[in-house]
Amino acid sequence: QEQLVQSGAEVKKPGASVKISCKASEYKFNSHYVHWVRQAPGQGLEWMGIISPSGGSTSYAQKFQGRVTMTRDTSTITVYMDLSSLRSEDTAVYYCVRGKEDSGYVLDHWGHGTLIAVSS
Amino acid sequence: DIQMTQSPSTLSASVGDRVTITCRASRSLTTWLAWYQQKPGKAPTLLIYKASTLEGGVPSRFSGSGSGTEFTLTISSLQPDDFATYYCQQYDSYSTFGQGTKLEIK
């Protein structure tokens, strides 16, 4: 069964950084873009960016430029999202999401989400 | 950035009703638009992409239409499992979501 298994919830202090992992299984890792989408408590979905697992190229939403870094490790079939300079507004559930093979921005398989709480 | 506006924000309906949710884009998307369903405490699931293509396994009571800047998601006969929040997503230029439409039981 295709899965995206994310790392566990974390509590961070303002100004700190967080790195979330997303391990893929049971699908052709290099054939699907991976996106990161977040959802603040009681709020809607917010697209953060995309990484190509095959070549590692990335594109980030303008809002997160300079604060987010997405990387991948093809040997462990894992994608990472690093968000720096955390503030309380970054408290959210962060999802890694697979794009369809033939339409990479269509999000057909979602991870279970990782709750990041930013609090002093 | 492309802005996406959904309406209504909340919709109250009964089992068996036909409902329509609208999504408007700040500029033309041709048909690069998807719809997702999210239930409380769960990750979203894909319903429709390319404005009108039903994802495999999604019931046929769901349908999508539109092009350019105006799109609709229609549920032909509401079932108890359909009460959830629905989001549109543009993918013409990177990606942006609408703010969501919560479908409630009347």
Short mmCIF file of C-alpha atoms in Angstrom, two decimals:
data_model
loop_
_atom_site.label_atom_id
_atom_site.label_comp_id
_atom_site.label_asym_id
_atom_site.label_seq_id
_atom_site.Cartn_x
_atom_site.Cartn_y
_atom_site.Cartn_z
CA GLN A 1 0.00 0.00 0.00
CA GLU A 2 1.33 3.38 -0.97
CA GLN A 3 2.30 5.41 2.05
CA LEU A 4 3.86 8.65 3.09
CA VAL A 5 5.04 8.34 6.68
CA GLN A 6 5.86 11.61 8.39
CA SER A 7 7.89 12.32 11.49
CA GLY A 8 6.20 13.03 14.79
CA ALA A 9 4.78 16.13 16.39
CA GLU A 10 7.15 18.73 17.81
CA VAL A 11 7.02 21.78 20.02
CA LYS A 12 9.42 24.57 19.09
CA LYS A 13 10.31 27.96 20.54
CA PRO A 14 9.96 31.13 18.46
CA GLY A 15 13.05 31.70 16.34
CA ALA A 16 13.96 28.03 16.18
CA SER A 17 13.93 25.77 13.11
CA VAL A 18 12.12 22.50 12.46
CA LYS A 19 12.87 19.72 10.00
CA ILE A 20 10.07 17.31 9.12
CA SER A 21 10.69 14.05 7.30
CA CYS A 22 8.42 12.20 4.91
CA LYS A 23 9.32 8.64 3.95
CA ALA A 24 7.71 7.15 0.88
CA SER A 25 6.97 3.51 0.29
CA GLU A 26 5.34 1.26 -2.26
CA TYR A 27 5.52 3.59 -5.24
CA LYS A 28 8.02 4.84 -7.78
CA PHE A 29 9.57 7.60 -5.71
CA ASN A 30 11.33 9.32 -8.60
CA SER A 31 8.17 9.49 -10.70
CA HIS A 32 6.17 11.78 -8.44
CA TYR A 33 6.71 15.32 -7.24
CA VAL A 34 6.29 15.84 -3.50
CA HIS A 35 4.57 18.92 -2.11
CA TRP A 36 4.28 20.39 1.36
CA VAL A 37 0.94 21.84 2.43
CA ARG A 38 0.14 23.22 5.87
CA GLN A 39 -3.04 23.88 7.81
CA ALA A 40 -3.20 26.12 10.84
CA PRO A 41 -5.74 25.18 13.53
CA GLY A 42 -9.26 25.75 12.23
CA GLN A 43 -7.94 27.25 9.00
CA GLY A 44 -7.64 26.28 5.36
CA LEU A 45 -4.92 24.66 3.32
CA GLU A 46 -1.77 26.54 2.34
CA TRP A 47 0.64 25.34 -0.33
CA MET A 48 4.27 25.79 0.67
CA GLY A 49 6.28 24.32 -2.17
CA ILE A 50 7.34 21.36 -4.27
CA ILE A 51 10.38 19.16 -4.77
CA SER A 52 11.25 16.82 -7.60
CA PRO A 53 12.61 13.64 -6.03
CA SER A 54 14.49 12.67 -9.16
CA GLY A 55 16.56 15.83 -9.64
CA GLY A 56 15.98 17.64 -6.36
CA SER A 57 14.75 20.86 -7.99
CA THR A 58 12.41 22.95 -5.86
CA SER A 59 9.90 25.76 -6.10
CA TYR A 60 8.59 27.59 -3.07
CA ALA A 61 5.56 29.79 -2.46
CA GLN A 62 6.66 33.39 -2.30
CA LYS A 63 5.46 33.67 1.29
CA PHE A 64 8.04 31.11 2.43
CA GLN A 65 10.98 32.09 0.23
CA GLY A 66 14.09 32.41 2.34
CA ARG A 67 12.63 30.45 5.27
CA VAL A 68 11.88 27.05 3.77
CA THR A 69 14.19 24.41 2.32
CA MET A 70 13.01 21.14 0.80
CA THR A 71 15.46 18.33 0.21
CA ARG A 72 15.38 14.65 -0.54
CA ASP A 73 17.49 11.55 0.06
CA THR A 74 16.98 9.06 -2.74
CA SER A 75 18.83 6.32 -0.86
CA THR A 76 16.23 6.32 1.92
CA ILE A 77 13.30 7.49 -0.24
CA THR A 78 12.73 10.39 2.15
CA VAL A 79 11.83 14.02 1.60
CA TYR A 80 12.53 16.72 4.16
CA MET A 81 11.07 20.16 4.82
CA ASP A 82 13.06 22.61 6.91
CA LEU A 83 11.34 25.78 8.15
CA SER A 84 13.40 28.38 9.98
CA SER A 85 12.75 31.48 12.09
CA LEU A 86 9.58 29.96 13.49
CA ARG A 87 6.86 32.19 14.89
CA SER A 88 3.55 31.44 16.56
CA GLU A 89 1.73 31.76 13.22
CA ASP A 90 3.66 28.71 11.98
CA THR A 91 1.74 26.49 14.39
CA ALA A 92 0.02 24.08 12.04
CA VAL A 93 -0.29 20.55 10.74
CA TYR A 94 2.22 20.06 7.93
CA TYR A 95 1.40 17.53 5.22
CA CYS A 96 3.70 15.99 2.68
CA VAL A 97 1.71 15.13 -0.40
CA ARG A 98 2.45 13.19 -3.56
CA GLY A 99 1.63 14.66 -6.95
CA LYS A 100 0.09 12.49 -9.65
CA GLU A 101 2.61 10.92 -11.99
CA ASP A 102 1.08 12.52 -15.09
CA SER A 103 -0.05 15.76 -13.47
CA GLY A 104 2.42 16.64 -10.81
CA TYR A 105 0.50 19.41 -9.08
CA VAL A 106 -2.62 17.29 -8.55
CA LEU A 107 -2.30 15.96 -5.02
CA ASP A 108 -3.40 12.35 -5.01
CA HIS A 109 -1.87 10.91 -1.87
CA TRP A 110 -1.45 12.73 1.45
CA GLY A 111 0.68 11.91 4.44
CA HIS A 112 -0.96 11.76 7.85
CA GLY A 113 0.37 15.19 8.84
CA THR A 114 2.83 16.45 11.43
CA LEU A 115 1.74 18.92 14.09
CA ILE A 116 4.26 21.65 14.77
CA ALA A 117 3.46 23.90 17.72
CA VAL A 118 5.45 27.09 18.18
CA SER A 119 5.26 28.45 21.68
CA SER A 120 7.49 30.18 24.18
CA ASP B 1 -0.13 35.07 -7.17
CA ILE B 2 -3.47 33.66 -8.26
CA GLN B 3 -6.21 34.19 -5.69
CA MET B 4 -8.96 31.62 -5.28
CA THR B 5 -12.35 32.50 -3.80
CA GLN B 6 -14.89 29.89 -2.84
CA SER B 7 -18.56 30.45 -2.15
CA PRO B 8 -20.36 29.95 0.03
CA SER B 9 -18.08 29.58 3.05
CA THR B 10 -20.72 27.47 4.77
CA LEU B 11 -23.55 25.51 3.24
CA SER B 12 -26.36 23.80 5.13
CA ALA B 13 -28.11 20.99 3.32
CA SER B 14 -29.99 17.74 3.85
CA VAL B 15 -29.36 14.18 2.76
CA GLY B 16 -30.59 13.80 -0.80
CA ASP B 17 -30.12 17.46 -1.71
CA ARG B 18 -28.23 18.60 -4.78
CA VAL B 19 -25.55 21.12 -3.83
CA THR B 20 -23.14 23.29 -5.75
CA ILE B 21 -19.97 24.99 -4.56
CA THR B 22 -18.33 27.70 -6.65
CA CYS B 23 -14.68 28.59 -6.98
CA ARG B 24 -13.48 31.73 -8.75
CA ALA B 25 -9.92 32.50 -9.80
CA SER B 26 -8.31 35.92 -10.09
CA ARG B 27 -7.17 35.05 -13.61
CA SER B 28 -7.79 32.29 -16.14
CA LEU B 29 -6.71 28.77 -15.20
CA THR B 30 -7.98 27.13 -18.40
CA THR B 31 -8.96 23.88 -16.63
CA TRP B 32 -6.08 23.47 -14.18
CA LEU B 33 -8.30 23.13 -11.13
CA ALA B 34 -8.82 20.36 -8.57
CA TRP B 35 -11.28 19.72 -5.74
CA TYR B 36 -10.56 18.04 -2.40
CA GLN B 37 -12.69 16.82 0.49
CA GLN B 38 -11.50 17.02 4.08
CA LYS B 39 -13.12 15.49 7.14
CA PRO B 40 -12.27 16.65 10.68
CA GLY B 41 -8.92 15.39 11.88
CA LYS B 42 -8.07 13.80 8.54
CA ALA B 43 -5.94 14.68 5.57
CA PRO B 44 -7.75 15.88 2.46
CA THR B 45 -8.59 13.49 -0.36
CA LEU B 46 -8.66 14.21 -4.08
CA LEU B 47 -12.08 14.25 -5.74
CA ILE B 48 -11.69 15.89 -9.13
CA TYR B 49 -8.86 17.28 -11.25
CA LYS B 50 -8.55 19.10 -14.54
CA ALA B 51 -11.84 20.75 -13.58
CA SER B 52 -14.03 17.75 -14.41
CA THR B 53 -12.04 14.48 -14.26
CA LEU B 54 -13.21 12.25 -11.43
CA GLU B 55 -10.45 10.60 -9.45
CA GLY B 56 -10.64 6.82 -9.36
CA GLY B 57 -12.85 5.47 -6.60
CA VAL B 58 -14.77 8.73 -6.12
CA PRO B 59 -18.56 8.27 -6.33
CA SER B 60 -20.22 9.48 -9.50
CA ARG B 61 -22.54 11.79 -7.55
CA PHE B 62 -19.56 14.17 -7.49
CA SER B 63 -18.97 16.22 -10.63
CA GLY B 64 -16.97 19.26 -11.60
CA SER B 65 -17.35 21.80 -14.34
CA GLY B 66 -16.05 25.13 -15.53
CA SER B 67 -13.08 26.70 -17.21
CA GLY B 68 -11.27 30.00 -17.21
CA THR B 69 -12.06 31.73 -13.95
CA GLU B 70 -15.25 30.07 -12.72
CA PHE B 71 -15.65 26.49 -11.57
CA THR B 72 -18.25 24.43 -9.74
CA LEU B 73 -18.33 21.26 -7.71
CA THR B 74 -21.72 19.57 -7.65
CA ILE B 75 -22.91 16.74 -5.45
CA SER B 76 -26.02 15.37 -7.08
CA SER B 77 -27.61 13.68 -4.07
CA LEU B 78 -25.98 14.28 -0.70
CA GLN B 79 -25.08 11.25 1.36
CA PRO B 80 -24.30 11.29 5.10
CA ASP B 81 -20.60 10.70 4.32
CA ASP B 82 -20.42 13.89 2.23
CA PHE B 83 -20.69 16.34 5.11
CA ALA B 84 -17.17 17.73 5.17
CA THR B 85 -15.12 20.73 4.06
CA TYR B 86 -14.31 21.14 0.37
CA TYR B 87 -11.37 22.99 -1.13
CA CYS B 88 -10.56 24.01 -4.67
CA GLN B 89 -6.93 24.22 -5.80
CA GLN B 90 -5.49 25.97 -8.82
CA TYR B 91 -2.38 24.52 -10.41
CA ASP B 92 -2.01 26.75 -13.42
CA SER B 93 0.78 28.68 -11.72
CA TYR B 94 2.33 26.80 -8.82
CA SER B 95 -0.60 26.19 -6.48
CA THR B 96 -3.14 28.02 -4.37
CA PHE B 97 -6.15 26.77 -2.44
CA GLY B 98 -9.51 28.36 -1.91
CA GLN B 99 -10.48 29.15 1.67
CA GLY B 100 -12.82 26.16 1.89
CA THR B 101 -16.55 25.49 2.03
CA LYS B 102 -17.96 23.70 5.04
CA LEU B 103 -20.93 21.52 4.15
CA GLU B 104 -23.15 21.06 7.19
CA ILE B 105 -26.22 19.03 7.95
CA LYS B 106 -29.36 21.18 7.97
#
